[in-house]
Coordinates of C-alpha atoms and ligand atoms in Angstrom, one line a residue:
X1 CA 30.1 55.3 -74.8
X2 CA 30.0 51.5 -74.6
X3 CA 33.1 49.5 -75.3
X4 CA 34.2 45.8 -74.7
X5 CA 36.5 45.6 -72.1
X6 CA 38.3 42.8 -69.5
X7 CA 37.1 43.1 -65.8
X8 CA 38.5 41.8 -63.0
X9 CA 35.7 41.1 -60.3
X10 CA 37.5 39.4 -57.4
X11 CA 40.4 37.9 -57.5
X12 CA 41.8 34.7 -58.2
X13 CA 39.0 34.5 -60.6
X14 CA 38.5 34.6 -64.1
X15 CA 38.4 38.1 -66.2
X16 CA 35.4 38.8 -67.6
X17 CA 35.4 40.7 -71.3
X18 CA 32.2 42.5 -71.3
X19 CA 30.6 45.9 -72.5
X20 CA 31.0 48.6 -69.7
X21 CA 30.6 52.3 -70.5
X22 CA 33.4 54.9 -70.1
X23 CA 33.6 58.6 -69.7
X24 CA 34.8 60.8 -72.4
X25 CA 38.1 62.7 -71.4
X26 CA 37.9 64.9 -68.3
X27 CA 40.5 68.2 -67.7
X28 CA 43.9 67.2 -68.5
X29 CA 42.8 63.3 -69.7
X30 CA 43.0 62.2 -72.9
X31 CA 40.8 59.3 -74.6
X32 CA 42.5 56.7 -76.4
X33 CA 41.2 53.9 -78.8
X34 CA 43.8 50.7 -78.0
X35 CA 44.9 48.7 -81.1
X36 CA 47.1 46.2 -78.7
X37 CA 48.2 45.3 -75.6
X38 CA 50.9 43.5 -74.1
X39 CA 49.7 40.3 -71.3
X40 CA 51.9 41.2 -68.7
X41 CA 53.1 39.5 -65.6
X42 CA 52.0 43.3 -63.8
X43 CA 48.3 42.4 -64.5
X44 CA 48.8 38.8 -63.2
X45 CA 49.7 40.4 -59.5
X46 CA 46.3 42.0 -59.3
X47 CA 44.1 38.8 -60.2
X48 CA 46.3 36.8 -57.7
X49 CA 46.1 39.6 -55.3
X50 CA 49.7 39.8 -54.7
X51 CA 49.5 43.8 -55.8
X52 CA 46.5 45.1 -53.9
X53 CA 44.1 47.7 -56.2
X54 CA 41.0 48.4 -55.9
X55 CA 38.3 46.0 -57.6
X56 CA 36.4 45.6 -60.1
X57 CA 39.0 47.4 -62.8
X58 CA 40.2 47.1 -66.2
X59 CA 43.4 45.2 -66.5
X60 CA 46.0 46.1 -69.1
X61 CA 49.4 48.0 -68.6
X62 CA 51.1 47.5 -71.6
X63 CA 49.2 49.3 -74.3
X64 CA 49.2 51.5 -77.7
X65 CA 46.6 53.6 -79.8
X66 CA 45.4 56.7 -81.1
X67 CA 44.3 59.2 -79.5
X68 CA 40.8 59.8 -80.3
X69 CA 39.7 63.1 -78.2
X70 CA 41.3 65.3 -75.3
X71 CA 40.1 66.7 -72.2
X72 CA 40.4 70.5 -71.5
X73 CA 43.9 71.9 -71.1
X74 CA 45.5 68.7 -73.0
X75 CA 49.1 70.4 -74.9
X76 CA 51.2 67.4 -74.9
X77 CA 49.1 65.4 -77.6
X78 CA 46.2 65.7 -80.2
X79 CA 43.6 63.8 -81.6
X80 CA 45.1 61.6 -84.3
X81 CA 48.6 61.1 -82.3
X82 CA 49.2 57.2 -82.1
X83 CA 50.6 56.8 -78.5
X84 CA 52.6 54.4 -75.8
X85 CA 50.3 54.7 -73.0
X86 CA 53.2 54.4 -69.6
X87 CA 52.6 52.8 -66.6
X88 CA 54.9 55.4 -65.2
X89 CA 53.2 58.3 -66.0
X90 CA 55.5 61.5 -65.0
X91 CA 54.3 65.1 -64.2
X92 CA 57.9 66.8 -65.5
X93 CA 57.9 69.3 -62.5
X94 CA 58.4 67.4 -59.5
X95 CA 61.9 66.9 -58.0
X96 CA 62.3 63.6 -59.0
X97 CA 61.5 64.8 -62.7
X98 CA 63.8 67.3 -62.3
X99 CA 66.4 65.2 -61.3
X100 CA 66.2 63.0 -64.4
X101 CA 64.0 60.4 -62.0
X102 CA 60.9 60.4 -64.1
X103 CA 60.0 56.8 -62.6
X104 CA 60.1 58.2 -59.4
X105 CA 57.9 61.1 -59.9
X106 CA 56.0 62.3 -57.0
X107 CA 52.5 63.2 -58.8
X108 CA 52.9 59.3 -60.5
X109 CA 50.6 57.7 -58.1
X110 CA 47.9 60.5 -58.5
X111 CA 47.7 60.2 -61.7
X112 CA 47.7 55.8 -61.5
X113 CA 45.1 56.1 -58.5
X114 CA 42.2 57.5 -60.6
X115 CA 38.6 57.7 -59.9
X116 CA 36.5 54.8 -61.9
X117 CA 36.2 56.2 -65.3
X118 CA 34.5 52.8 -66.3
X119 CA 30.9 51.7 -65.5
X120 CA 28.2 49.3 -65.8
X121 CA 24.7 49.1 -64.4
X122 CA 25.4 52.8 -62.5
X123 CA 28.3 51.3 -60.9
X124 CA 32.2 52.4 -61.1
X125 CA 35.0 50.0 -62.8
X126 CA 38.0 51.5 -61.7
X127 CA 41.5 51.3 -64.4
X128 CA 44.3 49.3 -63.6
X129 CA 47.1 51.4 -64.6
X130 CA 46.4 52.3 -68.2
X131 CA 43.4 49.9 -68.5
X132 CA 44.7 48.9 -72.2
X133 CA 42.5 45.8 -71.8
X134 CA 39.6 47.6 -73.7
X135 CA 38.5 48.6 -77.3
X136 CA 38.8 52.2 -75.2
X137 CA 41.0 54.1 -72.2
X138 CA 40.9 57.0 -70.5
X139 CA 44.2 58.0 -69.2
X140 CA 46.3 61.4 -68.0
X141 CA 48.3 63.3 -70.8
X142 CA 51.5 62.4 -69.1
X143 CA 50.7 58.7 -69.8
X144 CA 50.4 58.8 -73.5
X145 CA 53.7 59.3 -75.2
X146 CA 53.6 60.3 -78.9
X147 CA 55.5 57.8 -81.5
X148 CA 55.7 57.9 -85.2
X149 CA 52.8 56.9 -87.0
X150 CA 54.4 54.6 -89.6
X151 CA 55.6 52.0 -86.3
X152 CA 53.5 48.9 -86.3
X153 CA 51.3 49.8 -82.3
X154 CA 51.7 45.8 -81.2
X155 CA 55.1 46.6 -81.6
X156 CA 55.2 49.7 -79.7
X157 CA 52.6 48.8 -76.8
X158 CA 55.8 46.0 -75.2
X159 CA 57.2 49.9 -74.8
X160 CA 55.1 50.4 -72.1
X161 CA 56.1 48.2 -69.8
X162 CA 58.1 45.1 -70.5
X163 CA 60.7 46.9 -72.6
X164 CA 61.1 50.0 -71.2
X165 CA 61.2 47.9 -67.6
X166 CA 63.9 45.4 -68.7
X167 CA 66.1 47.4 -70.8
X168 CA 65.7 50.1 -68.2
X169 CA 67.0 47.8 -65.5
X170 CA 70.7 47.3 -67.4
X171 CA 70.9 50.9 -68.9
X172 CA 69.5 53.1 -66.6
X173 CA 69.3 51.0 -63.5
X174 CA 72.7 49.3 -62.9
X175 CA 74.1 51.7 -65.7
X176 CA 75.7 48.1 -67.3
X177 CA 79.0 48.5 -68.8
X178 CA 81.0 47.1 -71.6
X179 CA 82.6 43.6 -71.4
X180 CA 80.8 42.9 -68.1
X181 CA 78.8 39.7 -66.4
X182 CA 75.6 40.1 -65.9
X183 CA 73.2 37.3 -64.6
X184 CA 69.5 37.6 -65.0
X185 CA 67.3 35.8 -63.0
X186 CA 63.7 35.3 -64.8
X187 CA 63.5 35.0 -68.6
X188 CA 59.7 36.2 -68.7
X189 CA 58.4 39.7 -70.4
X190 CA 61.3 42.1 -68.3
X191 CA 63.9 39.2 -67.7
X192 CA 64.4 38.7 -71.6
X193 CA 64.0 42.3 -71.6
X194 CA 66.8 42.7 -69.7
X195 CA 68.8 40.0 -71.3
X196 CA 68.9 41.8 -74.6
X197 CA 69.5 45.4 -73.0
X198 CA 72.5 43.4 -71.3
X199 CA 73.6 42.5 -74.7
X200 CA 72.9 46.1 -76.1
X201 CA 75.2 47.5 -73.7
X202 CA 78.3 45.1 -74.4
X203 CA 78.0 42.8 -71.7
X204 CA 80.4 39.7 -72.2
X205 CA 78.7 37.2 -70.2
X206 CA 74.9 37.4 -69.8
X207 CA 73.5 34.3 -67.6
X208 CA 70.0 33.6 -67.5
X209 CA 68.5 31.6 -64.7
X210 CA 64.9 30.2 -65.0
X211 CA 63.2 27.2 -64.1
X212 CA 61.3 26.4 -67.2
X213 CA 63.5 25.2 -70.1
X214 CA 61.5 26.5 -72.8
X215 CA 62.3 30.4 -71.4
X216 CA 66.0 29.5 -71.4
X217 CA 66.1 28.5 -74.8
X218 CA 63.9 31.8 -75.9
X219 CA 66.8 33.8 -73.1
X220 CA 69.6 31.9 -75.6
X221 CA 67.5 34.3 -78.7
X222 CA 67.8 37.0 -76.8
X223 CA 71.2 37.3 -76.4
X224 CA 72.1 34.7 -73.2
X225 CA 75.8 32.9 -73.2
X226 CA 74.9 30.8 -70.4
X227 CA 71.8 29.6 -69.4
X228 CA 71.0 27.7 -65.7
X229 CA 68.1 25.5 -65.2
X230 CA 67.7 26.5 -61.4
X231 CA 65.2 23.6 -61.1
X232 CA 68.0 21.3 -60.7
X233 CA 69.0 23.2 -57.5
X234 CA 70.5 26.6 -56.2
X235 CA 72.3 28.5 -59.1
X236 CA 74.6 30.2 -57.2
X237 CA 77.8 28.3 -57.4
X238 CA 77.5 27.5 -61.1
X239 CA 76.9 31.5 -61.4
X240 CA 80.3 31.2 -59.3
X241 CA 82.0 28.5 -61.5
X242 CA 81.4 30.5 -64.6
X243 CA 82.6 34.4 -62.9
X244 CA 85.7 33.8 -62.0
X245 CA 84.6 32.3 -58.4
X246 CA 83.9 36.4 -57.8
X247 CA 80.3 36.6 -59.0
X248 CA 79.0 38.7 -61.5
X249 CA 79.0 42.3 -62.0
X250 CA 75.8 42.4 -62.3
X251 CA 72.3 40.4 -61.1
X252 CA 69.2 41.7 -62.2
X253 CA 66.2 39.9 -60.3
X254 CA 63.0 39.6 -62.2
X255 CA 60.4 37.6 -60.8
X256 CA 59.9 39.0 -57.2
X257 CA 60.2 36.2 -54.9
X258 CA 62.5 36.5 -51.8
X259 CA 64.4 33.4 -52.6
X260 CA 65.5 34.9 -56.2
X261 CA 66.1 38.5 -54.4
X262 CA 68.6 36.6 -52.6
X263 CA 70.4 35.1 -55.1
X264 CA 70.7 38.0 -56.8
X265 CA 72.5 39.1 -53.6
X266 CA 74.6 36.3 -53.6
X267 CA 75.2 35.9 -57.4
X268 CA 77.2 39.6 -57.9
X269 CA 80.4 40.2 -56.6
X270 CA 82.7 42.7 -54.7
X271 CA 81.5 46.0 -55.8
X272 CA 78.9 44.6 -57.7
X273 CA 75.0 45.3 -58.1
X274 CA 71.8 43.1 -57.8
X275 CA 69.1 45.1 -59.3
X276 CA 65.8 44.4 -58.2
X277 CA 62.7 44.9 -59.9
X278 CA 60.6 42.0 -59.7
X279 CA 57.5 43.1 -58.2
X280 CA 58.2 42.0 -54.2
X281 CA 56.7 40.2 -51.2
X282 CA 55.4 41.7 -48.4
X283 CA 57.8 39.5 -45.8
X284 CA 61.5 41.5 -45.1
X285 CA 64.8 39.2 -46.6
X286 CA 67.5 38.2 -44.2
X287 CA 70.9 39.2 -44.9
X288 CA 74.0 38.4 -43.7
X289 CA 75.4 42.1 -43.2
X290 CA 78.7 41.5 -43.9
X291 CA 77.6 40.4 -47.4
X292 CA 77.5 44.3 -48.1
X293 CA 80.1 45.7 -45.8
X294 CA 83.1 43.2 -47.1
X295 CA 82.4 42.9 -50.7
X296 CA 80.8 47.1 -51.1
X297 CA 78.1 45.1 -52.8
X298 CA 75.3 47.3 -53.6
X299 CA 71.4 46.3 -53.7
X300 CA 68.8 48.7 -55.6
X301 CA 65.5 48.5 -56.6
X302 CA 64.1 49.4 -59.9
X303 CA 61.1 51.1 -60.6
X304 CA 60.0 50.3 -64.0
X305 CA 63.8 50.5 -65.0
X306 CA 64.3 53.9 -63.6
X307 CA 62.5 55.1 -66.6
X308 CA 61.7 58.3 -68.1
X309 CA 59.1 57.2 -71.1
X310 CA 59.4 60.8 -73.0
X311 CA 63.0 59.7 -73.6
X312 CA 63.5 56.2 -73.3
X313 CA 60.5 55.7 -75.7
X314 CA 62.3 57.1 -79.1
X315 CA 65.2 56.2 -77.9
X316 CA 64.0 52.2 -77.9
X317 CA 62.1 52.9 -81.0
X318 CA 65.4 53.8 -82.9
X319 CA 67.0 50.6 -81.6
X320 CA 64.0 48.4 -82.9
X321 CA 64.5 50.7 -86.4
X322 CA 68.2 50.0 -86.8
X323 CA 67.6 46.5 -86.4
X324 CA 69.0 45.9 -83.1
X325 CA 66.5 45.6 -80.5
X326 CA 64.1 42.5 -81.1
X327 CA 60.7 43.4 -80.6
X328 CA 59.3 41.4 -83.5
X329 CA 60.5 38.8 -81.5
X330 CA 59.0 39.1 -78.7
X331 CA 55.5 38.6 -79.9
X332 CA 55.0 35.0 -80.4
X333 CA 51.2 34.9 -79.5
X334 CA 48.7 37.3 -80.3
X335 CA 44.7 37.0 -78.8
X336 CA 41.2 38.4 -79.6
X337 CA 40.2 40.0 -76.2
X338 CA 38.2 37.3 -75.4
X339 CA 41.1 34.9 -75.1
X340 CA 42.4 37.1 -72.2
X341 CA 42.6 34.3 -69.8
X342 CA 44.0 32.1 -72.2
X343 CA 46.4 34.6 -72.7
X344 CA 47.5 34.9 -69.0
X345 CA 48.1 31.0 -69.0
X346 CA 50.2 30.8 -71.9
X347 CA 52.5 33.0 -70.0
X348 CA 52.3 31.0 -66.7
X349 CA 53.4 28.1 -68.7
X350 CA 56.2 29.6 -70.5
X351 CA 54.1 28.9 -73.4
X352 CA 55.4 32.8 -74.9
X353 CA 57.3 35.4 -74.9
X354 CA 54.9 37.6 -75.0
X355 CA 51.4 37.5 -75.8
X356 CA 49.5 40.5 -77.0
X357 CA 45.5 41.2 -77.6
X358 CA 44.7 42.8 -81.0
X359 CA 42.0 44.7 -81.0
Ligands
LIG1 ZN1 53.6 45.4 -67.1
LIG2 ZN1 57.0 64.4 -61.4

């Protein structure tokens, strides 16, 4: 079948939306027809090279459908099913599934790492993730999560990645609790994310930290009490000033840099926890050790907010239905495919919140 899709060639170039053919469903696969897709910071790590997969591809990790047909041996959904296609696609077996670690599941990166399914001119286009950047994907059962048909699907697609990612970080991740402090370093897609999961969860003090004034003032809508302009120099001792002199309880690092995985470090308190789960460098931090052994501070990383899509999913969806988690919001841009690089630098600038293709 031939569909328009966005290809990444080489990168640090531009994406090119062509027509490309794709494979129907094999064993255990499922086709899906995308409505929309989230432009996500994920995708912008592969054209800058910064997250290594294997070119050319189809970008797009934050995407929602309807599933169109099904592969042999496909139970967990049906032709007709509108779907949240997951970047962490989770095989419910393993012992990381079976510990309630669905993120961390052990089959995830065999079912990510995919032969090409697209094509052009006889020759493979492998899928980034979920390749939601076309009018059609082909991805594993266990990456298409069922959803009610009556939710608007640009709505539901930010639950692939951004939502589930950001939220995920303060629920499920550092496990925020009520009346707490919790800085957030990066208001983009997960950063606001996890600036209105911190408020969702009863945090007293939210602080967001960005370098672009226009994300501050979107972090303020999103639930921030304090926001710091970190292009005026180190936030760290106005994180201070406002916590007490302690810290926060909480720092939750979205961006991926080694300078803002520090200040996480340094932003929390005694006993605190910096949450990482900006997508990292490949050079190791330096730490002063006693940082940890004196204060019990405690580092993690996040994998796509520790989460487990069958139940974080509905779970998000009944937020956005009682009115309390913004996803509406969120979308203050949306594209025609074509626009895709457009799309990528209005989020560079701080131009959105989040932009989404509708197909
Ligand atoms: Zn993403
Ligand atoms: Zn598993």
């Amino acid at each position: 079948m031939k569909v328009k899709a966005a290809v990444l060639y080489e990168v640090n170039q531009p994406i090119v939306v062509e027509e490309v053919d794709v494979d129907g469903p094999k064993a255990g696969e499922v086709l899906v027809k995308i409505a929309a897709t989230g432009v996500c910071h994920s995708c912008y790590s592969v054209i800058t090279g910064k997250e290594k997969w294997p070119l050319p591809a189809v970008l797009g990790d934050e995407g929602a459908g309807v599933v169109e047909a099904v592969g042999s041996g496909v139970s967990l959904v049906k032709p007709g099913d509108h779907v949240v296609l997951s970047i962490s696609p989770a095989c419910g077996h393993c012992i990381y599934c079976v510990r309630g670690y669905a993120s961390l599941c052990l089959k995830a990166a065999q079912m990510r790492e995919r032969p090409p399914r697209y094509g052009k001119n006889g020759k493979g286009i492998y899928q980034f993730t979920v390749a939601s950047f076309a009018e059609y994907t082909v991805v594993p059962q266990e990456a298409a999560v069922p959803i009610d048909q009556d939710l608007p699907l640009d709505k539901a697609a930010l639950c692939g990645c951004s939502v589930v990612s950001g939220v995920g970080s303060v629920a499920n991740t550092a496990e925020v609790k009520l009346g707490s402090s919790v800085v957030v370093i990066g208001a983009g897609g997960i950063g606001l994310n996890a600036i209105q999961g911190a408020a969702l969860a009863g945090a007293a003090q939210i602080i967001a930290v960005d370098l672009v004034e226009a994300k501050l003032e979107m972090a303020r809508q999103f639930g921030a009490t304090h926001t710091i302009n970190a292009s005026n120099g180190d936030p760290i001792s106005e994180i201070h000033a406002l916590t007490e002199g302690l810290g926060a309880d909480y720092a939750i690092e979205a961006i991926g840099t080694n300078v803002t995985y520090e200040q996480a470090i340094r932003a929390i308190r005694p006993r605190g926890k910096a949450i990482l789960i900006g997508l990292p460098q490949s050079e190791p931090i330096c730490l002063e050790p006693q940082l940890l052994m004196n204060g019990e501070r405690i580092i993690m990383g996040s994998a796509l907010g520790s989460t487990r899509m069958r139940y974080d999913v509905p779970r998000l969806i009944s937020l956005y239905r009682a009115g309390k988690l913004k996803l509406d919001e969120l979308i203050t841009q949306t594209y025609p495919l074509e626009a895709v690089n457009e799309a990528f630098e209005d989020m560079l600038n701080g131009k959105v919140a989040r932009g989404v293709i509708r197909f």
